[in-house]
């Protein structure tokens, strides 16, 4: 069953830019022309079109508009209208939505060419630190590989040696946070991190230039619906422990980060508990509500987070039991004004019935505890995660998050 699900996702997961062919008005740059796009809310230069670059607009542009909108990656960008001219009477048959095969990472200004040939001329440049979709990879007659990409609805090419293959986006997994001096019972467990180590890890993520994105943005990445920079990561906290409110939430605010909290809904407390670091305490209704500015709430089951016969209980239950538990978790989270779309398997354990129940209760992505990054083409119901240890160095964190 799981093999079938993965096969179907791969077959239908080759995403397309539309299969129609449209006749569109053509423009031509009259000088080297910068291209600007919104990347995670930041308007930044993302490319340069060389003088004499022919292109079509992505949409009708009004006479009063100061910019021309063009296709850029999975979304759109703009060029200033005074740097281009419309080619009167010239129209182009533009093929929309060719298959998307994956992403590349630009680490330097990256030349784009209009064909694969020894004497090809650079006609555009992508800026560094972009994650850009490609259509295919193909060799020339000398065995050099090139990526085919779309820019301004033109088919262009870049050398494989000029870019990195995208090795995926890390989802960082956390559980419990304690001060070193109060951690007497959980010091040797990999799911517990010290508050000082967490601060160091957040600071390192920031210093390395990573942007924290939400799971909804990761989902768009999997579906080819968003432009992202090269350095992004997702933060998650499993179980819904009180220590997240006490120690992690202030750090999320300090660094301006956002995290998804995966909640065991049967353990939500009606009122806050007095702090007791020697036991596992769970978050209350008011504590969840007070963290809304830097967190979202997702499901970690209602009552499946326990062991049965020395094994995770959930995979030992039948489909109907799992389905009812997932519905109940959604109902409980709705009481906190949450609309969960994502699920994390208790202890990372799953079965065919669990995948089916997750799908049929409306979850669009589900997270495991298997090590790895999320790559284009991955089964959205079996996403991997990474984690840091309390003593992870800056170099170790960089290696885990990096694209190498």
mmCIF file of C-alpha atoms in Angstrom:
data_model
loop_
_atom_site.group_PDB
_atom_site.id
_atom_site.type_symbol
_atom_site.label_atom_id
_atom_site.label_comp_id
_atom_site.label_asym_id
_atom_site.label_seq_id
_atom_site.Cartn_x
_atom_site.Cartn_y
_atom_site.Cartn_z
ATOM 1 C CA UNK A 1 0.000 0.000 0.000
ATOM 2 C CA UNK A 2 2.719 2.524 0.997
ATOM 3 C CA UNK A 3 4.701 1.617 -2.121
ATOM 4 C CA UNK A 4 1.589 2.287 -4.224
ATOM 5 C CA UNK A 5 1.034 5.662 -2.539
ATOM 6 C CA UNK A 6 4.625 6.702 -3.174
ATOM 7 C CA UNK A 7 4.477 5.517 -6.792
ATOM 8 C CA UNK A 8 1.286 7.460 -7.428
ATOM 9 C CA UNK A 9 2.740 10.570 -5.855
ATOM 10 C CA UNK A 10 5.849 10.373 -8.015
ATOM 11 C CA UNK A 11 3.776 9.814 -11.156
ATOM 12 C CA UNK A 12 1.372 12.649 -10.459
ATOM 13 C CA UNK A 13 3.840 14.764 -8.520
ATOM 14 C CA UNK A 14 5.659 15.975 -11.614
ATOM 15 C CA UNK A 15 4.125 19.395 -11.443
ATOM 16 C CA UNK A 16 3.388 21.470 -14.445
ATOM 17 C CA UNK A 17 3.622 25.088 -15.399
ATOM 18 C CA UNK A 18 -0.622 25.137 -17.994
ATOM 19 C CA UNK A 19 -0.535 22.770 -20.922
ATOM 20 C CA UNK A 20 -2.107 25.418 -23.145
ATOM 21 C CA UNK A 21 -0.197 27.497 -25.657
ATOM 22 C CA UNK A 22 -1.050 31.192 -25.656
ATOM 23 C CA UNK A 23 -0.242 34.008 -28.032
ATOM 24 C CA UNK A 24 1.111 36.890 -25.944
ATOM 25 C CA UNK A 25 2.437 40.370 -26.600
ATOM 26 C CA UNK A 26 6.206 40.546 -26.696
ATOM 27 C CA UNK A 27 8.550 42.975 -24.988
ATOM 28 C CA UNK A 28 12.244 43.659 -25.420
ATOM 29 C CA UNK A 29 14.699 45.089 -22.913
ATOM 30 C CA UNK A 30 16.447 48.291 -24.016
ATOM 31 C CA UNK A 31 19.233 47.916 -21.439
ATOM 32 C CA UNK A 32 20.427 45.400 -18.878
ATOM 33 C CA UNK A 33 17.280 45.148 -16.766
ATOM 34 C CA UNK A 34 16.978 44.004 -13.135
ATOM 35 C CA UNK A 35 14.123 41.698 -12.159
ATOM 36 C CA UNK A 36 12.443 42.066 -8.761
ATOM 37 C CA UNK A 37 10.288 39.536 -6.914
ATOM 38 C CA UNK A 38 8.718 38.967 -3.520
ATOM 39 C CA UNK A 39 10.600 36.169 -1.769
ATOM 40 C CA UNK A 40 9.056 35.378 1.624
ATOM 41 C CA UNK A 41 7.641 38.890 1.793
ATOM 42 C CA UNK A 42 10.924 40.607 0.898
ATOM 43 C CA UNK A 43 11.109 42.500 -2.389
ATOM 44 C CA UNK A 44 14.560 41.697 -3.774
ATOM 45 C CA UNK A 45 16.440 41.604 -7.036
ATOM 46 C CA UNK A 46 16.370 38.045 -8.325
ATOM 47 C CA UNK A 47 17.711 38.265 -11.873
ATOM 48 C CA UNK A 48 19.133 40.478 -14.608
ATOM 49 C CA UNK A 49 17.873 40.385 -18.189
ATOM 50 C CA UNK A 50 20.505 41.343 -20.735
ATOM 51 C CA UNK A 51 19.977 44.170 -23.208
ATOM 52 C CA UNK A 52 17.862 42.939 -26.126
ATOM 53 C CA UNK A 53 16.136 40.137 -24.146
ATOM 54 C CA UNK A 54 12.780 39.248 -25.746
ATOM 55 C CA UNK A 55 10.032 38.120 -23.391
ATOM 56 C CA UNK A 56 6.287 37.967 -22.904
ATOM 57 C CA UNK A 57 4.322 39.474 -20.053
ATOM 58 C CA UNK A 58 2.787 37.074 -17.538
ATOM 59 C CA UNK A 59 -0.444 39.086 -17.487
ATOM 60 C CA UNK A 60 -2.013 42.111 -19.117
ATOM 61 C CA UNK A 61 -0.277 45.270 -17.959
ATOM 62 C CA UNK A 62 -2.227 48.508 -17.782
ATOM 63 C CA UNK A 63 -0.893 51.602 -19.508
ATOM 64 C CA UNK A 64 -0.637 53.325 -16.122
ATOM 65 C CA UNK A 65 1.431 50.530 -14.606
ATOM 66 C CA UNK A 66 5.081 51.349 -13.945
ATOM 67 C CA UNK A 67 6.158 47.700 -14.210
ATOM 68 C CA UNK A 68 5.700 44.681 -16.456
ATOM 69 C CA UNK A 69 4.901 41.384 -14.751
ATOM 70 C CA UNK A 70 6.791 38.302 -15.915
ATOM 71 C CA UNK A 71 6.894 34.638 -14.980
ATOM 72 C CA UNK A 72 9.678 33.889 -12.514
ATOM 73 C CA UNK A 73 10.097 30.394 -11.117
ATOM 74 C CA UNK A 74 6.848 29.250 -9.529
ATOM 75 C CA UNK A 75 5.404 32.751 -9.257
ATOM 76 C CA UNK A 76 5.871 36.142 -10.890
ATOM 77 C CA UNK A 77 8.315 39.039 -10.821
ATOM 78 C CA UNK A 78 8.464 42.484 -12.372
ATOM 79 C CA UNK A 79 10.688 44.712 -14.470
ATOM 80 C CA UNK A 80 10.396 48.473 -14.765
ATOM 81 C CA UNK A 81 8.395 49.497 -17.797
ATOM 82 C CA UNK A 82 10.831 52.271 -18.729
ATOM 83 C CA UNK A 83 13.581 49.669 -19.295
ATOM 84 C CA UNK A 84 11.607 47.705 -21.905
ATOM 85 C CA UNK A 85 9.603 48.411 -25.010
ATOM 86 C CA UNK A 86 6.679 46.550 -26.490
ATOM 87 C CA UNK A 87 7.306 44.989 -29.854
ATOM 88 C CA UNK A 88 4.254 46.212 -31.805
ATOM 89 C CA UNK A 89 2.550 43.431 -33.703
ATOM 90 C CA UNK A 90 4.923 40.821 -32.326
ATOM 91 C CA UNK A 91 3.344 37.930 -30.511
ATOM 92 C CA UNK A 92 4.841 34.757 -29.158
ATOM 93 C CA UNK A 93 3.378 31.296 -28.822
ATOM 94 C CA UNK A 94 4.184 30.661 -25.184
ATOM 95 C CA UNK A 95 3.945 27.103 -23.889
ATOM 96 C CA UNK A 96 2.687 27.215 -20.336
ATOM 97 C CA UNK A 97 3.470 24.760 -17.590
ATOM 98 C CA UNK A 98 6.023 22.248 -18.604
ATOM 99 C CA UNK A 99 6.755 19.498 -16.113
ATOM 100 C CA UNK A 100 8.636 20.590 -13.005
ATOM 101 C CA UNK A 101 11.309 18.037 -12.133
ATOM 102 C CA UNK A 102 12.894 19.659 -9.083
ATOM 103 C CA UNK A 103 14.898 22.633 -7.877
ATOM 104 C CA UNK A 104 18.425 23.944 -8.113
ATOM 105 C CA UNK A 105 20.279 26.270 -5.730
ATOM 106 C CA UNK A 106 22.179 29.297 -7.009
ATOM 107 C CA UNK A 107 25.303 30.042 -4.964
ATOM 108 C CA UNK A 108 26.661 32.781 -7.236
ATOM 109 C CA UNK A 109 25.411 34.916 -10.149
ATOM 110 C CA UNK A 110 24.318 32.207 -12.583
ATOM 111 C CA UNK A 111 24.331 32.689 -16.345
ATOM 112 C CA UNK A 112 21.307 31.649 -18.418
ATOM 113 C CA UNK A 113 21.580 30.834 -22.113
ATOM 114 C CA UNK A 114 19.022 30.497 -24.890
ATOM 115 C CA UNK A 115 20.393 27.180 -26.160
ATOM 116 C CA UNK A 116 22.830 24.382 -25.418
ATOM 117 C CA UNK A 117 25.893 25.012 -27.570
ATOM 118 C CA UNK A 118 29.580 25.873 -27.348
ATOM 119 C CA UNK A 119 29.019 29.350 -28.762
ATOM 120 C CA UNK A 120 25.872 30.149 -26.802
ATOM 121 C CA UNK A 121 25.622 33.665 -25.384
ATOM 122 C CA UNK A 122 24.489 34.635 -21.897
ATOM 123 C CA UNK A 123 21.133 36.436 -22.101
ATOM 124 C CA UNK A 124 20.137 36.585 -18.419
ATOM 125 C CA UNK A 125 21.559 36.014 -14.937
ATOM 126 C CA UNK A 126 19.983 34.590 -11.780
ATOM 127 C CA UNK A 127 21.042 36.125 -8.470
ATOM 128 C CA UNK A 128 22.699 34.000 -5.744
ATOM 129 C CA UNK A 129 20.840 32.289 -2.880
ATOM 130 C CA UNK A 130 17.762 31.307 -4.870
ATOM 131 C CA UNK A 131 15.914 27.989 -5.017
ATOM 132 C CA UNK A 132 14.747 27.798 -8.630
ATOM 133 C CA UNK A 133 12.595 25.142 -10.353
ATOM 134 C CA UNK A 134 13.940 23.264 -13.356
ATOM 135 C CA UNK A 135 12.142 21.349 -16.088
ATOM 136 C CA UNK A 136 14.799 18.831 -17.095
ATOM 137 C CA UNK A 137 18.507 18.024 -17.087
ATOM 138 C CA UNK A 138 20.143 17.020 -20.343
ATOM 139 C CA UNK A 139 23.658 16.549 -21.767
ATOM 140 C CA UNK A 140 25.191 18.333 -24.730
ATOM 141 C CA UNK A 141 27.246 16.505 -27.370
ATOM 142 C CA UNK A 142 30.319 16.658 -25.122
ATOM 143 C CA UNK A 143 28.571 15.103 -22.141
ATOM 144 C CA UNK A 144 28.234 18.369 -20.197
ATOM 145 C CA UNK A 145 24.897 18.536 -18.378
ATOM 146 C CA UNK A 146 22.556 21.528 -18.515
ATOM 147 C CA UNK A 147 19.382 22.387 -16.607
ATOM 148 C CA UNK A 148 16.403 23.601 -18.594
ATOM 149 C CA UNK A 149 14.418 26.322 -16.814
ATOM 150 C CA UNK A 150 11.662 28.802 -17.593
ATOM 151 C CA UNK A 151 12.077 32.554 -17.143
ATOM 152 C CA UNK A 152 9.668 35.167 -18.515
ATOM 153 C CA UNK A 153 7.951 32.265 -20.299
ATOM 154 C CA UNK A 154 11.135 31.494 -22.222
ATOM 155 C CA UNK A 155 12.982 28.209 -22.218
ATOM 156 C CA UNK A 156 16.532 28.873 -21.036
ATOM 157 C CA UNK A 157 19.503 26.767 -19.943
ATOM 158 C CA UNK A 158 22.141 26.850 -17.214
ATOM 159 C CA UNK A 159 25.209 24.696 -16.735
ATOM 160 C CA UNK A 160 24.958 22.005 -14.080
ATOM 161 C CA UNK A 161 28.427 22.984 -12.854
ATOM 162 C CA UNK A 162 27.245 26.534 -12.080
ATOM 163 C CA UNK A 163 24.619 25.510 -9.501
ATOM 164 C CA UNK A 164 23.887 22.978 -6.760
ATOM 165 C CA UNK A 165 21.149 20.370 -6.871
ATOM 166 C CA UNK A 166 18.560 21.113 -4.192
ATOM 167 C CA UNK A 167 18.980 18.487 -1.474
ATOM 168 C CA UNK A 168 15.839 19.511 0.377
ATOM 169 C CA UNK A 169 14.454 21.609 3.227
ATOM 170 C CA UNK A 170 15.101 20.606 6.855
ATOM 171 C CA UNK A 171 12.262 20.274 9.362
ATOM 172 C CA UNK A 172 13.917 20.595 12.769
ATOM 173 C CA UNK A 173 12.299 18.456 15.474
ATOM 174 C CA UNK A 174 12.171 19.423 19.163
ATOM 175 C CA UNK A 175 10.284 18.081 22.179
ATOM 176 C CA UNK A 176 11.336 19.109 25.712
ATOM 177 C CA UNK A 177 13.353 22.116 26.965
ATOM 178 C CA UNK A 178 14.899 22.462 30.448
ATOM 179 C CA UNK A 179 17.536 24.479 32.262
ATOM 180 C CA UNK A 180 20.725 22.512 32.759
ATOM 181 C CA UNK A 181 20.575 22.798 36.531
ATOM 182 C CA UNK A 182 16.991 21.518 36.791
ATOM 183 C CA UNK A 183 17.387 18.624 34.337
ATOM 184 C CA UNK A 184 17.869 15.612 36.577
ATOM 185 C CA UNK A 185 15.736 12.967 34.834
ATOM 186 C CA UNK A 186 16.074 13.719 31.105
ATOM 187 C CA UNK A 187 19.721 14.664 30.702
ATOM 188 C CA UNK A 188 20.630 11.668 28.543
ATOM 189 C CA UNK A 189 17.568 11.693 26.306
ATOM 190 C CA UNK A 190 17.969 13.099 22.766
ATOM 191 C CA UNK A 191 14.466 14.605 22.932
ATOM 192 C CA UNK A 192 15.450 17.062 25.685
ATOM 193 C CA UNK A 193 17.495 20.165 24.932
ATOM 194 C CA UNK A 194 18.775 22.742 27.406
ATOM 195 C CA UNK A 195 17.407 26.275 27.245
ATOM 196 C CA UNK A 196 20.906 27.662 26.660
ATOM 197 C CA UNK A 197 21.529 25.146 23.863
ATOM 198 C CA UNK A 198 18.220 26.069 22.244
ATOM 199 C CA UNK A 199 19.174 29.755 22.356
ATOM 200 C CA UNK A 200 22.530 28.901 20.786
ATOM 201 C CA UNK A 201 20.836 26.840 18.065
ATOM 202 C CA UNK A 202 18.359 29.614 17.235
ATOM 203 C CA UNK A 203 21.177 32.179 17.171
ATOM 204 C CA UNK A 204 23.199 29.911 14.890
ATOM 205 C CA UNK A 205 20.250 29.427 12.518
ATOM 206 C CA UNK A 206 19.986 33.210 12.357
ATOM 207 C CA UNK A 207 23.721 33.785 11.859
ATOM 208 C CA UNK A 208 23.862 31.187 9.091
ATOM 209 C CA UNK A 209 21.260 33.199 7.201
ATOM 210 C CA UNK A 210 18.396 30.714 7.368
ATOM 211 C CA UNK A 211 14.803 31.917 7.174
ATOM 212 C CA UNK A 212 12.194 30.027 9.166
ATOM 213 C CA UNK A 213 9.179 29.121 7.057
ATOM 214 C CA UNK A 214 5.828 27.597 7.973
ATOM 215 C CA UNK A 215 4.619 24.133 7.056
ATOM 216 C CA UNK A 216 2.118 25.742 4.693
ATOM 217 C CA UNK A 217 5.039 27.234 2.763
ATOM 218 C CA UNK A 218 6.820 23.887 2.744
ATOM 219 C CA UNK A 219 3.670 22.367 1.270
ATOM 220 C CA UNK A 220 3.708 24.960 -1.519
ATOM 221 C CA UNK A 221 7.336 24.013 -2.191
ATOM 222 C CA UNK A 222 6.286 20.385 -2.673
ATOM 223 C CA UNK A 223 3.542 21.470 -5.072
ATOM 224 C CA UNK A 224 5.637 23.990 -7.017
ATOM 225 C CA UNK A 225 3.591 27.003 -5.910
ATOM 226 C CA UNK A 226 6.153 29.218 -4.198
ATOM 227 C CA UNK A 227 9.545 30.848 -4.731
ATOM 228 C CA UNK A 228 11.888 30.306 -1.781
ATOM 229 C CA UNK A 229 15.436 31.400 -0.976
ATOM 230 C CA UNK A 230 18.163 28.795 -0.741
ATOM 231 C CA UNK A 231 18.362 28.797 3.069
ATOM 232 C CA UNK A 232 15.077 27.921 4.766
ATOM 233 C CA UNK A 233 14.032 25.588 7.578
ATOM 234 C CA UNK A 234 10.915 24.612 9.540
ATOM 235 C CA UNK A 235 10.717 24.355 13.356
ATOM 236 C CA UNK A 236 8.471 21.808 15.101
ATOM 237 C CA UNK A 237 7.842 20.899 18.747
ATOM 238 C CA UNK A 238 6.130 17.564 19.446
ATOM 239 C CA UNK A 239 3.901 16.501 22.372
ATOM 240 C CA UNK A 240 2.719 19.881 23.695
ATOM 241 C CA UNK A 241 4.924 20.111 26.784
ATOM 242 C CA UNK A 242 4.732 23.012 29.222
ATOM 243 C CA UNK A 243 8.459 23.633 28.837
ATOM 244 C CA UNK A 244 7.795 24.966 25.327
ATOM 245 C CA UNK A 245 5.794 27.828 26.833
ATOM 246 C CA UNK A 246 8.283 28.416 29.632
ATOM 247 C CA UNK A 247 11.545 28.310 27.656
ATOM 248 C CA UNK A 248 11.057 27.949 23.886
ATOM 249 C CA UNK A 249 8.341 30.552 23.342
ATOM 250 C CA UNK A 250 10.408 33.495 24.693
ATOM 251 C CA UNK A 251 13.210 32.477 22.312
ATOM 252 C CA UNK A 252 10.810 32.232 19.368
ATOM 253 C CA UNK A 253 9.780 35.811 20.132
ATOM 254 C CA UNK A 254 13.367 36.977 20.611
ATOM 255 C CA UNK A 255 14.489 35.671 17.214
ATOM 256 C CA UNK A 256 11.235 36.319 15.370
ATOM 257 C CA UNK A 257 10.791 32.612 14.577
ATOM 258 C CA UNK A 258 7.623 30.590 14.057
ATOM 259 C CA UNK A 259 7.104 26.969 15.109
ATOM 260 C CA UNK A 260 4.442 24.315 14.615
ATOM 261 C CA UNK A 261 3.337 22.602 17.828
ATOM 262 C CA UNK A 262 2.128 19.017 17.422
ATOM 263 C CA UNK A 263 -0.393 18.491 20.200
ATOM 264 C CA UNK A 264 -1.495 15.310 21.989
ATOM 265 C CA UNK A 265 -5.000 16.653 22.488
ATOM 266 C CA UNK A 266 -6.064 14.279 25.289
ATOM 267 C CA UNK A 267 -3.327 15.885 27.422
ATOM 268 C CA UNK A 268 -4.348 19.534 27.005
ATOM 269 C CA UNK A 269 -4.733 20.962 30.516
ATOM 270 C CA UNK A 270 -7.751 23.102 31.474
ATOM 271 C CA UNK A 271 -5.566 25.380 33.615
ATOM 272 C CA UNK A 272 -1.778 25.938 33.875
ATOM 273 C CA UNK A 273 0.124 23.519 36.089
ATOM 274 C CA UNK A 274 2.678 24.609 38.669
ATOM 275 C CA UNK A 275 6.152 24.137 37.237
ATOM 276 C CA UNK A 276 7.739 20.771 38.134
ATOM 277 C CA UNK A 277 10.798 20.002 35.970
ATOM 278 C CA UNK A 278 11.107 16.428 37.213
ATOM 279 C CA UNK A 279 7.896 15.414 35.441
ATOM 280 C CA UNK A 280 6.478 15.798 31.947
ATOM 281 C CA UNK A 281 3.816 18.501 32.144
ATOM 282 C CA UNK A 282 1.502 19.529 29.353
ATOM 283 C CA UNK A 283 0.339 22.866 28.063
ATOM 284 C CA UNK A 284 -2.931 24.425 29.115
ATOM 285 C CA UNK A 285 -5.610 26.129 27.036
ATOM 286 C CA UNK A 286 -4.470 29.604 28.102
ATOM 287 C CA UNK A 287 -0.797 28.816 27.435
ATOM 288 C CA UNK A 288 -1.582 27.666 23.910
ATOM 289 C CA UNK A 289 -3.653 30.772 23.281
ATOM 290 C CA UNK A 290 -0.927 33.103 24.520
ATOM 291 C CA UNK A 291 1.585 31.661 22.011
ATOM 292 C CA UNK A 292 -0.523 32.205 18.885
ATOM 293 C CA UNK A 293 1.706 34.999 17.586
ATOM 294 C CA UNK A 294 4.654 32.647 17.030
ATOM 295 C CA UNK A 295 3.106 29.179 16.767
ATOM 296 C CA UNK A 296 0.427 27.165 15.007
ATOM 297 C CA UNK A 297 -1.232 24.035 16.381
ATOM 298 C CA UNK A 298 -1.226 20.715 14.573
ATOM 299 C CA UNK A 299 -2.175 17.160 15.520
ATOM 300 C CA UNK A 300 -0.042 14.551 17.263
ATOM 301 C CA UNK A 301 -3.112 12.300 17.811
ATOM 302 C CA UNK A 302 -5.720 12.471 20.554
ATOM 303 C CA UNK A 303 -4.874 9.378 22.604
ATOM 304 C CA UNK A 304 -2.427 7.304 20.553
ATOM 305 C CA UNK A 305 0.803 8.570 22.089
ATOM 306 C CA UNK A 306 1.601 5.553 24.268
ATOM 307 C CA UNK A 307 3.101 2.071 24.100
ATOM 308 C CA UNK A 308 1.180 -1.182 23.823
ATOM 309 C CA UNK A 309 2.998 -4.503 24.249
ATOM 310 C CA UNK A 310 6.290 -2.567 24.333
ATOM 311 C CA UNK A 311 5.632 -1.023 20.899
ATOM 312 C CA UNK A 312 4.018 2.235 19.712
ATOM 313 C CA UNK A 313 0.292 1.693 20.034
ATOM 314 C CA UNK A 314 -1.038 3.445 16.944
ATOM 315 C CA UNK A 315 0.133 0.980 14.246
ATOM 316 C CA UNK A 316 -1.418 -1.867 16.270
ATOM 317 C CA UNK A 317 -4.885 -0.340 15.970
ATOM 318 C CA UNK A 318 -7.314 -0.779 13.095
ATOM 319 C CA UNK A 319 -8.330 1.868 10.586
ATOM 320 C CA UNK A 320 -11.607 2.798 12.288
ATOM 321 C CA UNK A 321 -9.946 3.364 15.674
ATOM 322 C CA UNK A 322 -7.243 5.518 14.105
ATOM 323 C CA UNK A 323 -9.775 7.490 12.065
ATOM 324 C CA UNK A 324 -11.916 8.253 15.136
ATOM 325 C CA UNK A 325 -8.836 9.316 17.127
ATOM 326 C CA UNK A 326 -7.769 11.732 14.375
ATOM 327 C CA UNK A 327 -11.249 13.240 14.140
ATOM 328 C CA UNK A 328 -11.274 13.714 17.909
ATOM 329 C CA UNK A 329 -7.893 15.466 17.795
ATOM 330 C CA UNK A 330 -9.233 17.893 15.196
ATOM 331 C CA UNK A 331 -12.305 18.575 17.302
ATOM 332 C CA UNK A 332 -10.221 19.336 20.378
ATOM 333 C CA UNK A 333 -7.894 21.638 18.468
ATOM 334 C CA UNK A 334 -10.902 23.458 17.010
ATOM 335 C CA UNK A 335 -11.772 24.451 20.593
ATOM 336 C CA UNK A 336 -8.474 26.378 20.543
ATOM 337 C CA UNK A 337 -9.486 28.067 17.264
ATOM 338 C CA UNK A 338 -6.980 25.899 15.389
ATOM 339 C CA UNK A 339 -7.570 24.261 12.025
ATOM 340 C CA UNK A 340 -4.914 21.547 11.839
ATOM 341 C CA UNK A 341 -3.773 20.524 8.369
ATOM 342 C CA UNK A 342 -0.688 18.553 9.328
ATOM 343 C CA UNK A 343 0.009 15.492 11.471
ATOM 344 C CA UNK A 344 3.014 13.999 13.244
ATOM 345 C CA UNK A 345 2.917 10.244 13.877
ATOM 346 C CA UNK A 346 3.290 9.361 17.585
ATOM 347 C CA UNK A 347 6.846 8.059 18.040
ATOM 348 C CA UNK A 348 7.175 8.351 14.251
ATOM 349 C CA UNK A 349 5.407 4.992 13.837
ATOM 350 C CA UNK A 350 2.835 4.418 11.099
ATOM 351 C CA UNK A 351 1.027 1.720 9.149
ATOM 352 C CA UNK A 352 -0.926 1.490 5.901
ATOM 353 C CA UNK A 353 -4.134 2.019 7.864
ATOM 354 C CA UNK A 354 -2.661 5.092 9.550
ATOM 355 C CA UNK A 355 -1.709 6.669 6.214
ATOM 356 C CA UNK A 356 -5.202 6.005 4.917
ATOM 357 C CA UNK A 357 -6.833 7.469 8.049
ATOM 358 C CA UNK A 358 -4.587 10.547 7.910
ATOM 359 C CA UNK A 359 -5.604 11.150 4.298
ATOM 360 C CA UNK A 360 -9.304 10.557 4.882
ATOM 361 C CA UNK A 361 -9.452 12.946 7.834
ATOM 362 C CA UNK A 362 -8.149 15.778 5.674
ATOM 363 C CA UNK A 363 -4.480 16.068 6.656
ATOM 364 C CA UNK A 364 -2.360 17.061 3.655
ATOM 365 C CA UNK A 365 1.085 16.335 5.135
ATOM 366 C CA UNK A 366 2.367 14.057 7.874
ATOM 367 C CA UNK A 367 5.746 13.975 9.611
ATOM 368 C CA UNK A 368 7.814 11.017 10.722
ATOM 369 C CA UNK A 369 10.920 10.875 12.914
ATOM 370 C CA UNK A 370 13.054 9.412 10.122
ATOM 371 C CA UNK A 371 16.231 11.379 9.527
ATOM 372 C CA UNK A 372 16.473 13.513 6.433
ATOM 373 C CA UNK A 373 15.287 16.611 4.603
ATOM 374 C CA UNK A 374 12.113 17.188 2.635
ATOM 375 C CA UNK A 375 12.781 16.977 -1.090
ATOM 376 C CA UNK A 376 10.613 17.696 -4.098
ATOM 377 C CA UNK A 377 8.863 14.448 -5.027
ATOM 378 C CA UNK A 378 8.733 13.102 -1.457
ATOM 379 C CA UNK A 379 5.549 11.429 -0.289
ATOM 380 C CA UNK A 380 3.812 14.231 1.686
ATOM 381 C CA UNK A 381 2.542 11.688 4.214
ATOM 382 C CA UNK A 382 6.050 10.439 5.077
ATOM 383 C CA UNK A 383 8.143 13.563 5.534
ATOM 384 C CA UNK A 384 11.505 13.269 7.272
ATOM 385 C CA UNK A 385 12.967 15.517 9.958
ATOM 386 C CA UNK A 386 16.330 16.398 11.505
ATOM 387 C CA UNK A 387 17.374 17.324 15.034
ATOM 388 C CA UNK A 388 20.276 18.798 16.964
ATOM 389 C CA UNK A 389 21.845 17.556 20.178
ATOM 390 C CA UNK A 390 22.361 19.861 23.159
ATOM 391 C CA UNK A 391 26.100 19.931 22.442
ATOM 392 C CA UNK A 392 25.803 20.433 18.653
ATOM 393 C CA UNK A 393 28.428 22.937 17.496
ATOM 394 C CA UNK A 394 27.872 25.722 14.990
ATOM 395 C CA UNK A 395 29.722 23.622 12.400
ATOM 396 C CA UNK A 396 27.496 20.608 13.119
ATOM 397 C CA UNK A 397 24.327 22.688 12.860
ATOM 398 C CA UNK A 398 25.558 24.216 9.591
ATOM 399 C CA UNK A 399 26.257 20.732 8.226
ATOM 400 C CA UNK A 400 22.792 19.466 9.179
ATOM 401 C CA UNK A 401 20.954 22.451 7.719
ATOM 402 C CA UNK A 402 23.205 23.040 4.694
ATOM 403 C CA UNK A 403 22.603 21.891 1.150
ATOM 404 C CA UNK A 404 25.790 19.834 0.831
#
